[in-house]
Amino acid sequence: KNIEAFQDFRGHMLAEHLKDTKDFPGAAKHYRHALKFMMELPVFTEDQRLGTGQDLGFVLHEAKRYQDALDNNLMVLAGGERIHGATSPLLRSVNTNIAQNLHALNRKPEAEPYLLRARDLARLEGRMWNEQDLLFQLGVLALETGRNDDARRFMTERLRLVTLHKRKDLIDDAT
């Protein structure tokens, strides 16, 4: 069992290296391989498997395999909700990833609920930088879907947030 766990660890390390070097198809192959081993060995928790699954979703998206990334990320989200509950801040990034998958698939209206949920989770966690970034993404999405008033509202909310937090590094960009 220890040898098998070590082989999985090596596969995961290779996937990480390939991700870092932007070989996203190669990274996806090795994340899938690592997940296969992780499923077979009880030493790995479901949470660890989901973390590797989230990495897989990222590289699938970067490899432009958007539907595969979406399917994967929806499974990761369901597992994360089962383990941590629907309001866990740990789910912020997978919600953001799902929104990006949907956007890339030109299913833009479906992306908004995931971005709103990610924004709310960032707000609950007190992650101002993430919240303002998600407000920007929501504003862009609203503009792209012809909802100019909503776009202005999200961008104004972003500017208010960064101003309230006196983030001069973000105020110019938000303006």
JSON list of C-alpha atoms in Angstrom, two decimals, residues 50-146:
[
{"chain": "A", "resi": 50, "resn": "LEU", "atom": "CA", "xyz": [-11.71, 16.40, -4.45]},
{"chain": "A", "resi": 51, "resn": "GLY", "atom": "CA", "xyz": [-8.69, 18.70, -4.20]},
{"chain": "A", "resi": 52, "resn": "THR", "atom": "CA", "xyz": [-6.96, 16.73, -6.92]},
{"chain": "A", "resi": 53, "resn": "GLY", "atom": "CA", "xyz": [-10.22, 16.77, -8.88]},
{"chain": "A", "resi": 54, "resn": "GLN", "atom": "CA", "xyz": [-10.27, 20.54, -8.64]},
{"chain": "A", "resi": 55, "resn": "ASP", "atom": "CA", "xyz": [-6.73, 20.65, -10.01]},
{"chain": "A", "resi": 56, "resn": "LEU", "atom": "CA", "xyz": [-7.89, 18.40, -12.84]},
{"chain": "A", "resi": 57, "resn": "GLY", "atom": "CA", "xyz": [-10.75, 20.78, -13.61]},
{"chain": "A", "resi": 58, "resn": "PHE", "atom": "CA", "xyz": [-8.36, 23.70, -13.82]},
{"chain": "A", "resi": 59, "resn": "VAL", "atom": "CA", "xyz": [-6.00, 22.02, -16.29]},
{"chain": "A", "resi": 60, "resn": "LEU", "atom": "CA", "xyz": [-8.90, 20.70, -18.39]},
{"chain": "A", "resi": 61, "resn": "HIS", "atom": "CA", "xyz": [-10.16, 24.27, -18.73]},
{"chain": "A", "resi": 62, "resn": "GLU", "atom": "CA", "xyz": [-6.70, 25.55, -19.61]},
{"chain": "A", "resi": 63, "resn": "ALA", "atom": "CA", "xyz": [-6.45, 22.75, -22.20]},
{"chain": "A", "resi": 64, "resn": "LYS", "atom": "CA", "xyz": [-9.68, 24.16, -23.70]},
{"chain": "A", "resi": 65, "resn": "ARG", "atom": "CA", "xyz": [-11.63, 21.04, -22.79]},
{"chain": "A", "resi": 66, "resn": "TYR", "atom": "CA", "xyz": [-14.40, 23.15, -21.33]},
{"chain": "A", "resi": 67, "resn": "GLN", "atom": "CA", "xyz": [-17.19, 20.56, -21.20]},
{"chain": "A", "resi": 68, "resn": "ASP", "atom": "CA", "xyz": [-14.90, 18.02, -19.54]},
{"chain": "A", "resi": 69, "resn": "ALA", "atom": "CA", "xyz": [-13.83, 20.69, -17.06]},
{"chain": "A", "resi": 70, "resn": "LEU", "atom": "CA", "xyz": [-17.45, 21.63, -16.34]},
{"chain": "A", "resi": 71, "resn": "ASP", "atom": "CA", "xyz": [-18.52, 18.01, -15.80]},
{"chain": "A", "resi": 72, "resn": "ASN", "atom": "CA", "xyz": [-15.54, 17.45, -13.50]},
{"chain": "A", "resi": 73, "resn": "ASN", "atom": "CA", "xyz": [-16.08, 20.67, -11.54]},
{"chain": "A", "resi": 74, "resn": "LEU", "atom": "CA", "xyz": [-19.77, 19.96, -11.00]},
{"chain": "A", "resi": 75, "resn": "MET", "atom": "CA", "xyz": [-18.78, 16.63, -9.42]},
{"chain": "A", "resi": 76, "resn": "VAL", "atom": "CA", "xyz": [-16.16, 18.39, -7.27]},
{"chain": "A", "resi": 77, "resn": "LEU", "atom": "CA", "xyz": [-18.76, 20.94, -6.16]},
{"chain": "A", "resi": 78, "resn": "ALA", "atom": "CA", "xyz": [-21.28, 18.22, -5.23]},
{"chain": "A", "resi": 79, "resn": "GLY", "atom": "CA", "xyz": [-18.63, 16.36, -3.24]},
{"chain": "A", "resi": 80, "resn": "GLY", "atom": "CA", "xyz": [-17.47, 19.54, -1.54]},
{"chain": "A", "resi": 81, "resn": "GLU", "atom": "CA", "xyz": [-21.03, 20.41, -0.55]},
{"chain": "A", "resi": 82, "resn": "ARG", "atom": "CA", "xyz": [-21.51, 16.91, 0.84]},
{"chain": "A", "resi": 83, "resn": "ILE", "atom": "CA", "xyz": [-18.35, 17.14, 2.96]},
{"chain": "A", "resi": 84, "resn": "HIS", "atom": "CA", "xyz": [-18.23, 20.81, 3.94]},
{"chain": "A", "resi": 85, "resn": "GLY", "atom": "CA", "xyz": [-21.78, 22.10, 3.45]},
{"chain": "A", "resi": 86, "resn": "ALA", "atom": "CA", "xyz": [-23.13, 24.43, 0.78]},
{"chain": "A", "resi": 87, "resn": "THR", "atom": "CA", "xyz": [-21.91, 27.61, 2.48]},
{"chain": "A", "resi": 88, "resn": "SER", "atom": "CA", "xyz": [-18.30, 26.58, 3.01]},
{"chain": "A", "resi": 89, "resn": "PRO", "atom": "CA", "xyz": [-15.81, 29.20, 1.77]},
{"chain": "A", "resi": 90, "resn": "LEU", "atom": "CA", "xyz": [-13.76, 26.26, 0.46]},
{"chain": "A", "resi": 91, "resn": "LEU", "atom": "CA", "xyz": [-16.24, 26.09, -2.43]},
{"chain": "A", "resi": 92, "resn": "ARG", "atom": "CA", "xyz": [-15.54, 29.62, -3.69]},
{"chain": "A", "resi": 93, "resn": "SER", "atom": "CA", "xyz": [-12.91, 28.67, -6.24]},
{"chain": "A", "resi": 94, "resn": "VAL", "atom": "CA", "xyz": [-14.82, 25.70, -7.70]},
{"chain": "A", "resi": 95, "resn": "ASN", "atom": "CA", "xyz": [-17.88, 27.93, -8.14]},
{"chain": "A", "resi": 96, "resn": "THR", "atom": "CA", "xyz": [-15.68, 30.46, -9.94]},
{"chain": "A", "resi": 97, "resn": "ASN", "atom": "CA", "xyz": [-14.23, 27.69, -12.11]},
{"chain": "A", "resi": 98, "resn": "ILE", "atom": "CA", "xyz": [-17.69, 26.45, -13.06]},
{"chain": "A", "resi": 99, "resn": "ALA", "atom": "CA", "xyz": [-18.68, 29.99, -14.07]},
{"chain": "A", "resi": 100, "resn": "GLN", "atom": "CA", "xyz": [-15.56, 30.24, -16.23]},
{"chain": "A", "resi": 101, "resn": "ASN", "atom": "CA", "xyz": [-16.32, 26.84, -17.82]},
{"chain": "A", "resi": 102, "resn": "LEU", "atom": "CA", "xyz": [-19.87, 27.97, -18.65]},
{"chain": "A", "resi": 103, "resn": "HIS", "atom": "CA", "xyz": [-18.60, 31.29, -20.03]},
{"chain": "A", "resi": 104, "resn": "ALA", "atom": "CA", "xyz": [-16.13, 29.47, -22.29]},
{"chain": "A", "resi": 105, "resn": "LEU", "atom": "CA", "xyz": [-18.96, 27.23, -23.49]},
{"chain": "A", "resi": 106, "resn": "ASN", "atom": "CA", "xyz": [-20.92, 30.40, -24.37]},
{"chain": "A", "resi": 107, "resn": "ARG", "atom": "CA", "xyz": [-23.52, 29.56, -21.72]},
{"chain": "A", "resi": 108, "resn": "LYS", "atom": "CA", "xyz": [-23.03, 32.95, -20.11]},
{"chain": "A", "resi": 109, "resn": "PRO", "atom": "CA", "xyz": [-26.43, 33.37, -18.40]},
{"chain": "A", "resi": 110, "resn": "GLU", "atom": "CA", "xyz": [-25.85, 30.07, -16.55]},
{"chain": "A", "resi": 111, "resn": "ALA", "atom": "CA", "xyz": [-22.54, 31.38, -15.18]},
{"chain": "A", "resi": 112, "resn": "GLU", "atom": "CA", "xyz": [-24.01, 34.20, -13.10]},
{"chain": "A", "resi": 113, "resn": "PRO", "atom": "CA", "xyz": [-25.46, 32.13, -10.20]},
{"chain": "A", "resi": 114, "resn": "TYR", "atom": "CA", "xyz": [-22.05, 30.52, -9.68]},
{"chain": "A", "resi": 115, "resn": "LEU", "atom": "CA", "xyz": [-20.30, 33.91, -9.68]},
{"chain": "A", "resi": 116, "resn": "LEU", "atom": "CA", "xyz": [-22.88, 35.30, -7.24]},
{"chain": "A", "resi": 117, "resn": "ARG", "atom": "CA", "xyz": [-22.37, 32.32, -4.95]},
{"chain": "A", "resi": 118, "resn": "ALA", "atom": "CA", "xyz": [-18.59, 32.69, -5.14]},
{"chain": "A", "resi": 119, "resn": "ARG", "atom": "CA", "xyz": [-18.93, 36.41, -4.33]},
{"chain": "A", "resi": 120, "resn": "ASP", "atom": "CA", "xyz": [-21.12, 35.62, -1.33]},
{"chain": "A", "resi": 121, "resn": "LEU", "atom": "CA", "xyz": [-18.62, 33.02, -0.10]},
{"chain": "A", "resi": 122, "resn": "ALA", "atom": "CA", "xyz": [-15.76, 35.51, -0.49]},
{"chain": "A", "resi": 123, "resn": "ARG", "atom": "CA", "xyz": [-17.79, 38.05, 1.47]},
{"chain": "A", "resi": 124, "resn": "LEU", "atom": "CA", "xyz": [-18.50, 35.52, 4.25]},
{"chain": "A", "resi": 125, "resn": "GLU", "atom": "CA", "xyz": [-14.80, 34.71, 4.44]},
{"chain": "A", "resi": 126, "resn": "GLY", "atom": "CA", "xyz": [-13.79, 38.38, 4.47]},
{"chain": "A", "resi": 127, "resn": "ARG", "atom": "CA", "xyz": [-11.74, 37.93, 1.28]},
{"chain": "A", "resi": 128, "resn": "MET", "atom": "CA", "xyz": [-12.04, 41.47, -0.06]},
{"chain": "A", "resi": 129, "resn": "TRP", "atom": "CA", "xyz": [-9.64, 40.92, -2.97]},
{"chain": "A", "resi": 130, "resn": "ASN", "atom": "CA", "xyz": [-11.64, 37.92, -4.19]},
{"chain": "A", "resi": 131, "resn": "GLU", "atom": "CA", "xyz": [-14.94, 39.73, -3.66]},
{"chain": "A", "resi": 132, "resn": "GLN", "atom": "CA", "xyz": [-13.87, 42.73, -5.73]},
{"chain": "A", "resi": 133, "resn": "ASP", "atom": "CA", "xyz": [-12.54, 40.43, -8.46]},
{"chain": "A", "resi": 134, "resn": "LEU", "atom": "CA", "xyz": [-15.84, 38.55, -8.57]},
{"chain": "A", "resi": 135, "resn": "LEU", "atom": "CA", "xyz": [-17.75, 41.85, -8.74]},
{"chain": "A", "resi": 136, "resn": "PHE", "atom": "CA", "xyz": [-15.60, 42.71, -11.76]},
{"chain": "A", "resi": 137, "resn": "GLN", "atom": "CA", "xyz": [-16.39, 39.35, -13.36]},
{"chain": "A", "resi": 138, "resn": "LEU", "atom": "CA", "xyz": [-20.10, 39.82, -12.64]},
{"chain": "A", "resi": 139, "resn": "GLY", "atom": "CA", "xyz": [-19.95, 43.29, -14.21]},
{"chain": "A", "resi": 140, "resn": "VAL", "atom": "CA", "xyz": [-18.26, 42.00, -17.35]},
{"chain": "A", "resi": 141, "resn": "LEU", "atom": "CA", "xyz": [-20.73, 39.13, -17.62]},
{"chain": "A", "resi": 142, "resn": "ALA", "atom": "CA", "xyz": [-23.68, 41.51, -17.23]},
{"chain": "A", "resi": 143, "resn": "LEU", "atom": "CA", "xyz": [-22.25, 43.76, -19.96]},
{"chain": "A", "resi": 144, "resn": "GLU", "atom": "CA", "xyz": [-21.69, 40.78, -22.26]},
{"chain": "A", "resi": 145, "resn": "THR", "atom": "CA", "xyz": [-25.30, 39.68, -21.79]},
{"chain": "A", "resi": 146, "resn": "GLY", "atom": "CA", "xyz": [-26.69, 43.14, -22.53]}
]
